[in-house]
PDB file of C-alpha atoms in Angstrom:
ATOM      1  CA  UNK A  16     -44.878 205.876 177.071  1.00  0.00           C
ATOM      2  CA  UNK A  17     -46.080 209.439 177.127  1.00  0.00           C
ATOM      3  CA  UNK A  18     -48.836 208.099 174.112  1.00  0.00           C
ATOM      4  CA  UNK A  19     -50.232 205.641 176.189  1.00  0.00           C
ATOM      5  CA  UNK A  20     -50.278 207.883 179.798  1.00  0.00           C
ATOM      6  CA  UNK A  21     -52.249 210.361 177.234  1.00  0.00           C
ATOM      7  CA  UNK A  22     -54.845 207.484 176.246  1.00  0.00           C
ATOM      8  CA  UNK A  23     -54.919 206.629 179.459  1.00  0.00           C
ATOM      9  CA  UNK A  24     -56.397 210.141 180.162  1.00  0.00           C
ATOM     10  CA  UNK A  25     -58.163 210.643 177.319  1.00  0.00           C
ATOM     11  CA  UNK A  26     -60.613 207.506 178.517  1.00  0.00           C
ATOM     12  CA  UNK A  27     -60.826 209.286 182.188  1.00  0.00           C
ATOM     13  CA  UNK A  28     -61.911 212.631 180.676  1.00  0.00           C
ATOM     14  CA  UNK A  29     -63.956 210.628 178.960  1.00  0.00           C
ATOM     15  CA  UNK A  30     -65.427 208.923 181.850  1.00  0.00           C
ATOM     16  CA  UNK A  31     -66.134 212.249 183.746  1.00  0.00           C
ATOM     17  CA  UNK A  32     -67.704 214.304 180.831  1.00  0.00           C
ATOM     18  CA  UNK A  33     -70.372 212.209 179.601  1.00  0.00           C
ATOM     19  CA  UNK A  34     -72.001 211.532 183.163  1.00  0.00           C
ATOM     20  CA  UNK A  35     -72.892 215.427 182.813  1.00  0.00           C
ATOM     21  CA  UNK A  36     -73.482 216.948 179.112  1.00  0.00           C
ATOM     22  CA  UNK A  37     -76.019 216.936 176.887  1.00  0.00           C
ATOM     23  CA  UNK A  38     -75.754 214.660 173.914  1.00  0.00           C
ATOM     24  CA  UNK A  39     -75.272 217.673 171.966  1.00  0.00           C
ATOM     25  CA  UNK A  40     -72.184 218.704 174.150  1.00  0.00           C
ATOM     26  CA  UNK A  41     -70.975 214.907 173.938  1.00  0.00           C
ATOM     27  CA  UNK A  42     -71.510 214.256 170.692  1.00  0.00           C
ATOM     28  CA  UNK A  43     -68.712 217.480 170.249  1.00  0.00           C
ATOM     29  CA  UNK A  44     -66.529 215.874 173.144  1.00  0.00           C
ATOM     30  CA  UNK A  45     -66.082 212.452 170.681  1.00  0.00           C
ATOM     31  CA  UNK A  46     -65.332 214.436 168.191  1.00  0.00           C
ATOM     32  CA  UNK A  47     -63.124 216.223 169.454  1.00  0.00           C
ATOM     33  CA  UNK A  48     -61.211 213.103 171.191  1.00  0.00           C
ATOM     34  CA  UNK A  49     -61.515 210.971 167.442  1.00  0.00           C
ATOM     35  CA  UNK A  50     -59.868 214.136 166.230  1.00  0.00           C
ATOM     36  CA  UNK A  51     -56.748 213.951 169.162  1.00  0.00           C
ATOM     37  CA  UNK A  52     -56.684 210.202 168.390  1.00  0.00           C
ATOM     38  CA  UNK A  53     -56.049 209.822 164.934  1.00  0.00           C
ATOM     39  CA  UNK A  54     -53.445 212.312 165.933  1.00  0.00           C
ATOM     40  CA  UNK A  55     -52.092 210.360 168.618  1.00  0.00           C
ATOM     41  CA  UNK A  56     -52.112 207.415 166.216  1.00  0.00           C
ATOM     42  CA  UNK A  57     -50.420 208.267 163.097  1.00  0.00           C
ATOM     43  CA  UNK A  58     -47.861 209.451 165.883  1.00  0.00           C
ATOM     44  CA  UNK A  59     -47.247 206.097 166.768  1.00  0.00           C
ATOM     45  CA  UNK A  60     -46.982 204.847 163.716  1.00  0.00           C
ATOM     46  CA  UNK A  61     -44.755 207.360 162.745  1.00  0.00           C
ATOM     47  CA  UNK A  62     -42.163 206.591 165.580  1.00  0.00           C
ATOM     48  CA  UNK A  63     -43.020 202.682 165.275  1.00  0.00           C
ATOM     49  CA  UNK A  64     -41.617 202.983 162.306  1.00  0.00           C
ATOM     50  CA  UNK A  65     -38.999 204.990 163.022  1.00  0.00           C
ATOM     51  CA  UNK A  66     -37.740 202.612 165.046  1.00  0.00           C
ATOM     52  CA  UNK A  67     -38.129 199.847 163.399  1.00  0.00           C
ATOM     53  CA  UNK A  68     -37.288 201.122 159.708  1.00  0.00           C
ATOM     54  CA  UNK A  69     -40.584 200.004 158.193  1.00  0.00           C
ATOM     55  CA  UNK A  70     -43.405 201.119 156.363  1.00  0.00           C
ATOM     56  CA  UNK A  71     -46.576 200.522 158.373  1.00  0.00           C
ATOM     57  CA  UNK A  72     -49.055 202.451 156.802  1.00  0.00           C
ATOM     58  CA  UNK A  73     -47.941 202.280 153.202  1.00  0.00           C
ATOM     59  CA  UNK A  74     -47.694 205.961 152.356  1.00  0.00           C
ATOM     60  CA  UNK A  75     -44.051 204.976 150.711  1.00  0.00           C
ATOM     61  CA  UNK A  76     -42.478 206.281 153.064  1.00  0.00           C
ATOM     62  CA  UNK A  77     -40.660 205.894 157.057  1.00  0.00           C
ATOM     63  CA  UNK A  78     -41.386 208.054 159.281  1.00  0.00           C
TER      64      UNK A  78
END
């Protein structure tokens, strides 16, 4: 559940941030958000692999 809550919070932060920043600041913010989102997705895939015992991402290992 914490992964989903993190995604919700990220969306809320982005909504507030984009209202007041310059284009350069917005791009930097989005790049940082992308890195965090990719990290979150990797953690989510790892957890799903551990729970179901499957190699979802095709890296040859589970978890």
